[in-house]
Structures are given as C-alpha cells and as structure tokens.
Short mmCIF file of C-alpha atoms in Angstrom, two decimals:
data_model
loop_
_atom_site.label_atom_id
_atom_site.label_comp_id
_atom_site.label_asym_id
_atom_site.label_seq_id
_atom_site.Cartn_x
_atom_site.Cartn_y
_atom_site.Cartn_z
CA UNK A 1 102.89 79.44 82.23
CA UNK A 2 103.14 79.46 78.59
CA UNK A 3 103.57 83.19 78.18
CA UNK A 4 106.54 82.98 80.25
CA UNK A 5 108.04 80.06 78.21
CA UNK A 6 107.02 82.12 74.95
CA UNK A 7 108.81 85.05 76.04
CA UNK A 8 111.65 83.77 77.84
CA UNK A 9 112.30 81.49 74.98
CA UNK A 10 111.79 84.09 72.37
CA UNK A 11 114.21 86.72 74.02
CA UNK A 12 116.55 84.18 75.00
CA UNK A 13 116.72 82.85 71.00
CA UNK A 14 117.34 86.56 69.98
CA UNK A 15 120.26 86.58 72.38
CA UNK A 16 121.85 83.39 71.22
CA UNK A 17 121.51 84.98 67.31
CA UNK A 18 123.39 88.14 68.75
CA UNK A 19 125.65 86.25 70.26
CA UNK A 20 126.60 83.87 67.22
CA UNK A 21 126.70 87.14 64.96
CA UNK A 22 129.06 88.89 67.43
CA UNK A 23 131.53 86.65 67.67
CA UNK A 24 131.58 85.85 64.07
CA UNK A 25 131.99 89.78 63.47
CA UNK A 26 134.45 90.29 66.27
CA UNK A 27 136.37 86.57 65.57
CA UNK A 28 139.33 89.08 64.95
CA UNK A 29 139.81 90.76 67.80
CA UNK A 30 139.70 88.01 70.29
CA UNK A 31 142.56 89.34 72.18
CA UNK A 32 141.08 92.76 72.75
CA UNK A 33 139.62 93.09 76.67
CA UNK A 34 136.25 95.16 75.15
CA UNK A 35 135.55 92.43 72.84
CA UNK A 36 135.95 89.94 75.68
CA UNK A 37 134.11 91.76 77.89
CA UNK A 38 131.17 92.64 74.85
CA UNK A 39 130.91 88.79 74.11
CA UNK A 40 130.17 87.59 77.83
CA UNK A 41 127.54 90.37 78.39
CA UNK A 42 125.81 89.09 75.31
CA UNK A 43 126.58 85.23 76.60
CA UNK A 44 125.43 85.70 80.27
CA UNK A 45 122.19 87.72 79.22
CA UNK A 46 121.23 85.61 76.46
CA UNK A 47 121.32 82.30 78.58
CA UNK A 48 119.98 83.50 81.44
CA UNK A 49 116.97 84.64 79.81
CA UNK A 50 116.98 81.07 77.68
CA UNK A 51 117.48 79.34 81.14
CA UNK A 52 114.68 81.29 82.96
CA UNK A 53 111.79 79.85 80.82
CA UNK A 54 110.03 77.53 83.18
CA UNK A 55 110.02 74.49 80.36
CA UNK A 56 113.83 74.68 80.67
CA UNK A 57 113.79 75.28 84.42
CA UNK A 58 111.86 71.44 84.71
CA UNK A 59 114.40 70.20 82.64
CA UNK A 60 117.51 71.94 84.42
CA UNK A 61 116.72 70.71 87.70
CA UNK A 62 115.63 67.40 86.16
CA UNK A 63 119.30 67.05 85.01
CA UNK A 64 121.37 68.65 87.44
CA UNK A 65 119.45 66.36 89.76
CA UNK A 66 119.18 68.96 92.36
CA UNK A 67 115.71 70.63 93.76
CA UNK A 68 115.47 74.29 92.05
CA UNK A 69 119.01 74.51 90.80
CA UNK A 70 117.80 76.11 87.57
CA UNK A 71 117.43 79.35 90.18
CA UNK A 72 121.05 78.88 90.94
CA UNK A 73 122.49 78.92 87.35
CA UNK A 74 119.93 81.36 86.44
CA UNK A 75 120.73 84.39 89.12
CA UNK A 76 124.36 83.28 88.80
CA UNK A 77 124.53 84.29 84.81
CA UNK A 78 122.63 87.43 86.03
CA UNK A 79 125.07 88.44 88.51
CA UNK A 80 127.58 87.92 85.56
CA UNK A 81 126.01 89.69 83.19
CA UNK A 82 125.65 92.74 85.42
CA UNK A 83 129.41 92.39 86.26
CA UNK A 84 129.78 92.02 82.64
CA UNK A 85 127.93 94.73 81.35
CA UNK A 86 129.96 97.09 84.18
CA UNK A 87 133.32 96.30 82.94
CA UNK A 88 132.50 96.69 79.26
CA UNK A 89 131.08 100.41 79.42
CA UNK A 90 134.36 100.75 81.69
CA UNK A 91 136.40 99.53 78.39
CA UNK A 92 134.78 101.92 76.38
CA UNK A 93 135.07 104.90 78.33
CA UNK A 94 138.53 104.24 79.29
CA UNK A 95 141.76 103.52 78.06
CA UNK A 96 142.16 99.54 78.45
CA UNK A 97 145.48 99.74 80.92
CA UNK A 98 143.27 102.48 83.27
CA UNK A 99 139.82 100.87 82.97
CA UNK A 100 141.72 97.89 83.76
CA UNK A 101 142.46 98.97 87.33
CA UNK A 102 138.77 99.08 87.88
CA UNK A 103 137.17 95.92 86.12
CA UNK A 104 139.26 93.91 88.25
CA UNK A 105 137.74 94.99 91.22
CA UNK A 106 134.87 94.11 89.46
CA UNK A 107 135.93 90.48 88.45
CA UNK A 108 136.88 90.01 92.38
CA UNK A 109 133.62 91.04 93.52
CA UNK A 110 131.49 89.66 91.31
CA UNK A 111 133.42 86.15 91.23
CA UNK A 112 133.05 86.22 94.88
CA UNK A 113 129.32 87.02 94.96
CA UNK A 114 129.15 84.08 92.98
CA UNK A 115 130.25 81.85 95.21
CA UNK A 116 128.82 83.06 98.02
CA UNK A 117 125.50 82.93 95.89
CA UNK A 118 126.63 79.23 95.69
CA UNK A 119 127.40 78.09 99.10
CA UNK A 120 124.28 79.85 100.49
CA UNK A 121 122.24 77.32 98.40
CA UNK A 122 123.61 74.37 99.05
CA UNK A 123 123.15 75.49 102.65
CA UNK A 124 119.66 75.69 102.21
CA UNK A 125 116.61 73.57 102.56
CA UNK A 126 115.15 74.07 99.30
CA UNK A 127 113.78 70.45 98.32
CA UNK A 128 110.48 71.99 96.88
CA UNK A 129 110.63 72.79 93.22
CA UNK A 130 109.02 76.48 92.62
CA UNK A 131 109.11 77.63 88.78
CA UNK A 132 108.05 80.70 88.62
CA UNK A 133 107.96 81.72 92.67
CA UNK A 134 111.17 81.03 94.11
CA UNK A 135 112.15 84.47 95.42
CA UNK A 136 108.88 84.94 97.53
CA UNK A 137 108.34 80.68 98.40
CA UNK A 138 111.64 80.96 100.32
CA UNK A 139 112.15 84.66 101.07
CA UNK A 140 111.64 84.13 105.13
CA UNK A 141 114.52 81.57 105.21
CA UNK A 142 117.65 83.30 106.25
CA UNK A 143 119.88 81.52 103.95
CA UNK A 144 117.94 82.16 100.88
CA UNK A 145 117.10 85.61 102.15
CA UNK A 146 121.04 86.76 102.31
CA UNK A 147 121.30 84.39 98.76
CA UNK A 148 118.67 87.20 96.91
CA UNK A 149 119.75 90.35 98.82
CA UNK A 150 123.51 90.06 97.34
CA UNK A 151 122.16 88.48 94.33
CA UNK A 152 119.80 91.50 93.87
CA UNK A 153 122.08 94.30 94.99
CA UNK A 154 124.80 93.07 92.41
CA UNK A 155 122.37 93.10 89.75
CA UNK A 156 121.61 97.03 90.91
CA UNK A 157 125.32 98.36 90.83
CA UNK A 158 125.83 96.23 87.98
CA UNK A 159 123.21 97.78 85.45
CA UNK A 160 123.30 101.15 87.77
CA UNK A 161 126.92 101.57 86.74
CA UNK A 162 126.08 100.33 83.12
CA UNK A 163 123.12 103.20 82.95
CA UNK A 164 125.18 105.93 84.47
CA UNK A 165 128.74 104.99 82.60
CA UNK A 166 126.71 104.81 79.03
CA UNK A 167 124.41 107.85 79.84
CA UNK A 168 127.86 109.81 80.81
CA UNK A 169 129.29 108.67 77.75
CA UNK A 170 126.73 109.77 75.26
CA UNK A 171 127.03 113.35 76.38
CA UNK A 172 131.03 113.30 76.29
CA UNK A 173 131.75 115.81 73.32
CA UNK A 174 134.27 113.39 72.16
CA UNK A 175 131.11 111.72 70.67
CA UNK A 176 128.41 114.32 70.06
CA UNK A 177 130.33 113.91 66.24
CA UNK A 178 129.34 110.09 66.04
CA UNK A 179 125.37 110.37 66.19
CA UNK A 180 125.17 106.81 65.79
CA UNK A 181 127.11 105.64 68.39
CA UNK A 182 125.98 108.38 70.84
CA UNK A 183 122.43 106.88 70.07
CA UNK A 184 123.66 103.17 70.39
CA UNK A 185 124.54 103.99 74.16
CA UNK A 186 121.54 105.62 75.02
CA UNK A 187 119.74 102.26 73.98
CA UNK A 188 122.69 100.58 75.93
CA UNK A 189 121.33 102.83 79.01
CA UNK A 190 118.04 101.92 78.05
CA UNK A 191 119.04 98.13 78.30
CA UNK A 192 120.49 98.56 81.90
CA UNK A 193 117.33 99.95 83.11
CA UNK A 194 115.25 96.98 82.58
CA UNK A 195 117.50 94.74 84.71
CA UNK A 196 118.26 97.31 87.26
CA UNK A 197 113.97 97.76 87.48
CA UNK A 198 113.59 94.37 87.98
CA UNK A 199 116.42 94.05 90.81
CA UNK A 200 115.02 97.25 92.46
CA UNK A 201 111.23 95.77 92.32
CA UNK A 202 112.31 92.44 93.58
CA UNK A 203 114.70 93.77 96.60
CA UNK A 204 111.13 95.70 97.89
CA UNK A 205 109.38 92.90 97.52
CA UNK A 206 112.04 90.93 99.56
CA UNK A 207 111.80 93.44 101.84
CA UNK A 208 108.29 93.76 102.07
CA UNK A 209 108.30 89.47 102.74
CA UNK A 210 110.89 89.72 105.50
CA UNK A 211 108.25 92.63 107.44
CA UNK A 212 105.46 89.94 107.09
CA UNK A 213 103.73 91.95 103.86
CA UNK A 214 102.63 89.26 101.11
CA UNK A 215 100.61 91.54 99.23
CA UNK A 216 103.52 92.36 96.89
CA UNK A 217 104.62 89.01 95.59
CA UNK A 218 102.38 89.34 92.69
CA UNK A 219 105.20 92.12 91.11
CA UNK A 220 108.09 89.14 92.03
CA UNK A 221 106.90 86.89 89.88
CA UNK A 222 105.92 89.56 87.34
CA UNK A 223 109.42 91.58 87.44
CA UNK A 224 111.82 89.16 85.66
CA UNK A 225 109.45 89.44 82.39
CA UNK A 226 110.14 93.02 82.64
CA UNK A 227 114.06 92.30 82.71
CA UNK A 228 114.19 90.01 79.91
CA UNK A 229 112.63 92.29 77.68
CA UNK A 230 115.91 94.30 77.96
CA UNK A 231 117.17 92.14 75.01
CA UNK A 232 115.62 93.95 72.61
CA UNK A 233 117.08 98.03 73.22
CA UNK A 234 120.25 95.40 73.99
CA UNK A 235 120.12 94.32 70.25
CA UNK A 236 119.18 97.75 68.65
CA UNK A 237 122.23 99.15 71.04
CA UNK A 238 124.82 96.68 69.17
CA UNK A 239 123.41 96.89 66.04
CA UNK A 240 123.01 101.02 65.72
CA UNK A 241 127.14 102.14 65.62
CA UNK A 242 127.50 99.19 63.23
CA UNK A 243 124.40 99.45 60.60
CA UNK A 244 123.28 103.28 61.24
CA UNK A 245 126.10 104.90 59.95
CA UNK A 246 125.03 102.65 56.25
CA UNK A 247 121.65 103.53 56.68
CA UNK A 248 120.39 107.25 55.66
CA UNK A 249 119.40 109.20 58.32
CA UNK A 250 114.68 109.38 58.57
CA UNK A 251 115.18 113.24 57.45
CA UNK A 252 117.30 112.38 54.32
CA UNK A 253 114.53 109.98 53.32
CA UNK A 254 111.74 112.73 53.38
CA UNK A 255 113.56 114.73 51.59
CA UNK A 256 114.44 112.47 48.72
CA UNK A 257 110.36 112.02 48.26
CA UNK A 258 109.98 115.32 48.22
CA UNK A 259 112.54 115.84 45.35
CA UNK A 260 110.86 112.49 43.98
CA UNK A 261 107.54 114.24 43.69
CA UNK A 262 108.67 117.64 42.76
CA UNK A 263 110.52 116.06 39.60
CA UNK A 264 107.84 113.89 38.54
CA UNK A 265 105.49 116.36 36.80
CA UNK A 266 109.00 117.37 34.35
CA UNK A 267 109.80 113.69 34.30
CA UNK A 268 106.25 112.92 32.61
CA UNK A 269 106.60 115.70 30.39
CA UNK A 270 109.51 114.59 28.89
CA UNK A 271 109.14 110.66 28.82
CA UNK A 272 108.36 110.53 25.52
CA UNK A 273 111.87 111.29 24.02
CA UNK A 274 112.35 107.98 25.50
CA UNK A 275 110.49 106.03 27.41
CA UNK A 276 112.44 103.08 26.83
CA UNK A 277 115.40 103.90 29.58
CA UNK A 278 112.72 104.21 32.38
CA UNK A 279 113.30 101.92 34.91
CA UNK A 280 112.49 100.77 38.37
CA UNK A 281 114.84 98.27 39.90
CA UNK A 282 112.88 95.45 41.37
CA UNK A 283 112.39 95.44 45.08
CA UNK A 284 113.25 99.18 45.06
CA UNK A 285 109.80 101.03 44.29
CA UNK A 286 109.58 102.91 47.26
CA UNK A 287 113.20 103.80 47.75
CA UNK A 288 113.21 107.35 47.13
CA UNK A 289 116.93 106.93 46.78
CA UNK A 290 116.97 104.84 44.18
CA UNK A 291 113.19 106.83 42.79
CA UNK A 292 115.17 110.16 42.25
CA UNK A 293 118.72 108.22 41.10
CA UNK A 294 116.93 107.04 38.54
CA UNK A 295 114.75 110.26 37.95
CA UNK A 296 118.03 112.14 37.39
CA UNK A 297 119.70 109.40 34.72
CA UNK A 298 116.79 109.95 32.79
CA UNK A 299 116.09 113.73 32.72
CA UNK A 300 119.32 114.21 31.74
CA UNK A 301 119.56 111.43 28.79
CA UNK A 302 116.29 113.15 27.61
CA UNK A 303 118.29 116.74 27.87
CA UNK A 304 120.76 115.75 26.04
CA UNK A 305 118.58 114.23 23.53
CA UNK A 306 116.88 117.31 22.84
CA UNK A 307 119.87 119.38 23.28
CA UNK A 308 120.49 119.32 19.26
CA UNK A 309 117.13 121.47 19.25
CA UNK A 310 117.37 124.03 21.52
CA UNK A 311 116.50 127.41 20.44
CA UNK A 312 118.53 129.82 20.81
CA UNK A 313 115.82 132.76 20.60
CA UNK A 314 114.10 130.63 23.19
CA UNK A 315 117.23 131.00 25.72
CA UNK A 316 117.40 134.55 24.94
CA UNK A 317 114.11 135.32 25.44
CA UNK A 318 113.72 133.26 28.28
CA UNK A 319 116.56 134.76 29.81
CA UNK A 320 115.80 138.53 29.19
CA UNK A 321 112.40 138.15 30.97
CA UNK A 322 113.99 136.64 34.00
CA UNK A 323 116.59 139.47 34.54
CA UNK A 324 113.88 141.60 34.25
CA UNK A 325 111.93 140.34 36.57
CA UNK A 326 115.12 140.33 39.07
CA UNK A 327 115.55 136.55 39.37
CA UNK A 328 118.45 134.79 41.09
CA UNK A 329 120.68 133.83 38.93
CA UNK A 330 120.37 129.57 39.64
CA UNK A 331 116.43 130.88 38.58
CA UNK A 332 117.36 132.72 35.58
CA UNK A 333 119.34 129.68 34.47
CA UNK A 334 116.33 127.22 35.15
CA UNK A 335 114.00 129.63 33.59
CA UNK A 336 116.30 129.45 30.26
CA UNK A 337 116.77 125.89 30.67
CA UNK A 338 112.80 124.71 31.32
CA UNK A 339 111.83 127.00 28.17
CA UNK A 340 114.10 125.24 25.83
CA UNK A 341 113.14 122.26 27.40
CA UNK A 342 110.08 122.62 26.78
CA UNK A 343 110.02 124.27 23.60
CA UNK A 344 112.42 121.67 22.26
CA UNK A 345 110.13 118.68 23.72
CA UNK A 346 106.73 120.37 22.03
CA UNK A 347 108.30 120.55 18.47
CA UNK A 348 108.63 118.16 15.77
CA UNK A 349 111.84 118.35 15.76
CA UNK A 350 112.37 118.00 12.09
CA UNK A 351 115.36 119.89 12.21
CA UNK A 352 117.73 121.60 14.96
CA UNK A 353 117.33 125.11 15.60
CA UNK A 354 119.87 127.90 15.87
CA UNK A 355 121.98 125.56 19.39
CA UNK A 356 123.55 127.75 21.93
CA UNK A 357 126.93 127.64 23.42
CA UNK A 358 127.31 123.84 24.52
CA UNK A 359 129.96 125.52 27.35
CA UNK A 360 126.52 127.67 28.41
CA UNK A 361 124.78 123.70 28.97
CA UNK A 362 126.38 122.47 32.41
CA UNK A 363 125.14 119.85 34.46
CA UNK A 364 125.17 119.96 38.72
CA UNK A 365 128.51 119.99 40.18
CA UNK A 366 127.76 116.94 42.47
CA UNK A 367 124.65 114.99 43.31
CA UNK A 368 122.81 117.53 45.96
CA UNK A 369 123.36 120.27 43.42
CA UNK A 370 121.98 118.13 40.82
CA UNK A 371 118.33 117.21 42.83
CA UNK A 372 118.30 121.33 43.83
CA UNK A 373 118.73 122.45 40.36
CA UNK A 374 116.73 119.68 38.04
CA UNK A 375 114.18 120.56 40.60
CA UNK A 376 114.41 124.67 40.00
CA UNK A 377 113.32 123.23 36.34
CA UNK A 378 110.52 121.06 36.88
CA UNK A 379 109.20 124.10 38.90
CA UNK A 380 109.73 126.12 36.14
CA UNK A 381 108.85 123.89 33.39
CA UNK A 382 105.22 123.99 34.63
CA UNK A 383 104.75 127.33 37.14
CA UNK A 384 106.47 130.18 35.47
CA UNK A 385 104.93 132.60 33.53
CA UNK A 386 108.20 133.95 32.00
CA UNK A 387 108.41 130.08 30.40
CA UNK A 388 105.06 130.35 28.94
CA UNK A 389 106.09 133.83 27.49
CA UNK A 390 109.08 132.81 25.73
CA UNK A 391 107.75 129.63 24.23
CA UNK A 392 104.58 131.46 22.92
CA UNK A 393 106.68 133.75 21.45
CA UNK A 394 109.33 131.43 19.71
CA UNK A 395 105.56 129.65 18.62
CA UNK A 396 104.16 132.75 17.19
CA UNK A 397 107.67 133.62 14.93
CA UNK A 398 108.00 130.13 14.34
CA UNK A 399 104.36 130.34 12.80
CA UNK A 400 104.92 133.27 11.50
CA UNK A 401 108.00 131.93 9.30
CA UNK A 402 105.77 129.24 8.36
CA UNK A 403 103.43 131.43 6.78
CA UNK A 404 106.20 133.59 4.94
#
C-alpha cells in the first residue's frame, strides 16, 4: 500500500506544480480555447493521479460519505483528461474556428460519458470499500461492468487520438524547423501512451473477468501505476518548446569542451602576461560556455598586451615558411600569429621590436570564427615546426646582435 500512496502522491504533487506554473505563465491568454483546453488536461491528470492514492481514497469516501466514491471522481477526471488531452492536440493542429467543429463533439461525448459513468454507480450495489481492487471486486456486476467498459474505451480514443494527432504533428514539415517543439510532441505522444496502456490492459482484464478468467487481475491492480507515471514525459512535453529553445543543444556543449581543451595548452602559455584577469565565475566551472568565453577575453587581452612587441622578422619569417609549405591561408595567418606570440611571450620585453601593420592584426569576425581561429593558434603555438623555425631564427639574430 505505501508504494502506491508514494507514487500516486508524488506524481500527483508534480502535476499540481505544473499546473500552478501554467496558469501563472499562460494568466494572459485566458481567453484563448488552447490555453483552456492545455490548463484542464494538466488539472484533470494532476488530480486524478493525487485522488488515486489509496490514503486519499479512505479519506474521499470518508467525506463524500458514500461507499467507494473516490472510484467515481477518480475515473471521472480520467475520462476528462482524455477528452481533454483530445481537444487540445486538435487546437494545435488546427485553426481554432475548424478544430472547433470537432472538440465539440468531443465535449458532448465526453460530458455524456460522464454522466452515464455517474448514474451507473449510483445504480449499483457497491457498499464494500475496495482501495486498490475495484475494477476486478465488481467486474461481474452488470452495472459496474458497462460503468468500466465506457469508462475504459473513452480513456482509449481519448489518449489514442492524443498519440496519433501529436505523432502526425511532429512529422508535419510546418515543424521539422522548430526541433524543440517537434520533440515536445513526441514526449506529448509518449504521455498518451501510458494512459492509453493502462486502459487497453484493464479492458482485457475486464474482459478476461466477464469469461470467468481471474488469473489476470494481478495486471488491474498493477496498470494504473503504469498510467500515472505518464506525468513525467507530460512535464518534459510542456516544458521542452518553452526552455529548449534557451538551452544549447548536447552537441554544442561537446564542442565547446573541445575548443575548451584545445585552447588551454596556449592559454597556460601565455598566463603570465597577466594572470590577474583570469577568472572563473562561481557556480560556472564546468560550463564550457562560460570556460571558453572567458578563455577568449583573456587570450586576447594578453595579445594585445604583447602586441607592442611583435617582431616583425618573426611575421615574415613565419609567414614565408608557411607559403612554402602550401598552407591555407587561415593557417598561414595562425602560423604568423602563434610565432609572434610566442616569440613576443619568451622575451624580456625590454623594448618593442620592429611592430607590423596594426591593419595586418584582426581579430574573428564573430564569436564561431573567433573559437575556430584562436584555436588554429594554440595548435600552432605548440605543434608546428614552421613556429619553432622562425622563433629559433629571430633567437639566433637576436643573439647574434647581442654579441655585435
């Protein structure tokens, strides 16, 4: 008993904190019928789950005064949150005035299952209280046994047409350019499937009861666990199109650690011009986002620091050697630019050296460029050979003038 209060009562608490944050978010656009329709699936599913635990059950029927009414209120909300759930994808995949045509249907079938629902129970002898067993305790009476076939069959076309409408929609090309919200109704599809499960695994079992077969009830009482775990792809449907599109996408993510680590050997070698602007923002040491942001604010407060002493010679050298070797030219230009780098970095600068043209020192033209070419540097700065030729050799004359 208690792991059906802990996860009826855990699922149903989600739902009432989706439910508060939707219609706080969507306080707005009360007027609009998708809104309407979005805040009574979230209502219905959320307390029929909350209603379903079998603490609350004991205290429903304690208070209504009536023998197993909790079952009543419970299968009613489902029925309404199938209907629900229905007309909402129906919103969404059509205009409002044309979906319109069909959610009323809807409301007048679903209403009226509802009362039927309601007059077959209070024609029914139901005076023993069952928690957790009601379906398969009174399956063989005929009232109770019309009461969970149209209960269970709305539940079916409810989610069904949820599943199908949502499924249909993430494929229409209209949205193949909104990943997120493509993705948000394949968890919506996902969410239908759980309730339509349970309904299919409970009608069998009905069926199996009416033909004398008790073997089965075990997966009755088992089966509404099963739907109430639909909350969750339910929650990470509404919360996808909302909070995905602020969210980098899991590939973006990689790839910033990968430009993290291929900058950091450069970034070490050149901390010393000033260590004092390194920083880390707390809370945000492994954000590669923020990792490489701040990577890139500092290589290029150390470039221009050093800038004053770049070598001309070193450039020119640096620069020969890489045409030679038939390098691209974003190569040549981080060959030129790692040597004087480097050369500049190594030196005591006592003094600037012969500068080239500051129009000849240009920065990325936005931020991707900017990660592609500081990283074409720290690849240079420590892997190519031409590099290490042209700073020996400014070394060597540099020496050389010493000695003079």
């Amino acid at each position: 008993m208690a792991i059906f209060n802990l996860i009826y009562l855990s699922c149903g608490l989600v739902g009432l904190l989706l439910l508060a944050y939707k219609i706080r978010a969507l306080r707005s656009s009360w007027g609009s019928p998708r809104v309407v329709a979005l805040i009574s699936t979230v209502f219905f599913s959320a307390f029929a789950v909350l209603f379903a635990a079998p603490a609350n059950i004991t205290w429903i029927n304690w208070a209504s005064g009536v023998p197993n009414f909790a079952a009543l209120l419970v299968y009613s909300l489902v029925v309404c949150f199938a209907g629900a759930a229905f007309a909402l994808v129906l919103y969404w995949r059509y205009p409002a005035a044309q979906a319109w045509q069909r959610v009323r249907l809807i409301v007048v079938s679903y209403a009226t299952i509802v009362a039927a629902m309601i007059v077959l129970f209070f024609k029914s002898e139901v005076d023993e209280e069952r928690q957790i067993d009601f379906d398969t305790f009174y399956a063989t009476q005929p009232t109770i046994a019309v009461f969970l076939f149209i209960y269970l069959v709305a539940t079916m076309v409810g989610c069904g047409g949820q599943a199908y409408h949502c499924w249909q929609g993430s494929r229409d090309p209209a949205i193949s350019a909104r990943p997120w919200l493509r993705l948000g109704l394949r968890w919506y599809c996902a969410a239908a499937l759980f309730p339509m499960a349970f309904a299919v695994i409970k009608l069998f079992v009905l069926l199996m009861d009416w033909a004398g077969e008790r073997s089965f009830d075990v997966l009755s009482t088992t089966a509404p666990l099963m739907a109430s775990l639909s909350m969750i792809p339910l929650v990470i449907a509404m919360a996808l199109p909302v909070f995905g599109p602020r969210r980098p996408s899991p590939s973006l993510w990689l790839r910033r650690w990968r430009t993290y680590f291929a900058l950091r050997p450069l970034h070490r070698a050149l901390v010393h011009v000033n260590p004092g602007i390194v920083l880390v923002a707390p809370g945000k040491f492994l954000n590669p986002h923020h990792r490489v942001r701040r990577q890139i604010i500092e290589l290029n407060d150390w470039r221009w620091a050093l800038t004053p002493y770049f070598d001309l010679s070193v450039g020119e050298a640096a620069g020969s050697l890489a045409r030679e070797a038939a390098l691209a030219k974003d190569e040549v230009a981080a060959v030129v630019e790692a040597a004087q780098l480097r050369a500049a970095g190594s030196s005591g600068r006592s003094k600037p050296a012969k500068r080239r043209p500051a129009s000849e020192i240009v920065d990325g033209t936005d931020l991707a460029t900017e990660h592609d070419r500081w990283v074409r540097i720290s690849r240079a700065y420590h892997h190519s050979p031409i590099v290490d030729a042209a700073v020996a050799d400014a070394a060597r004359v540099a020496a050389a003038g010493g000695m003079d």
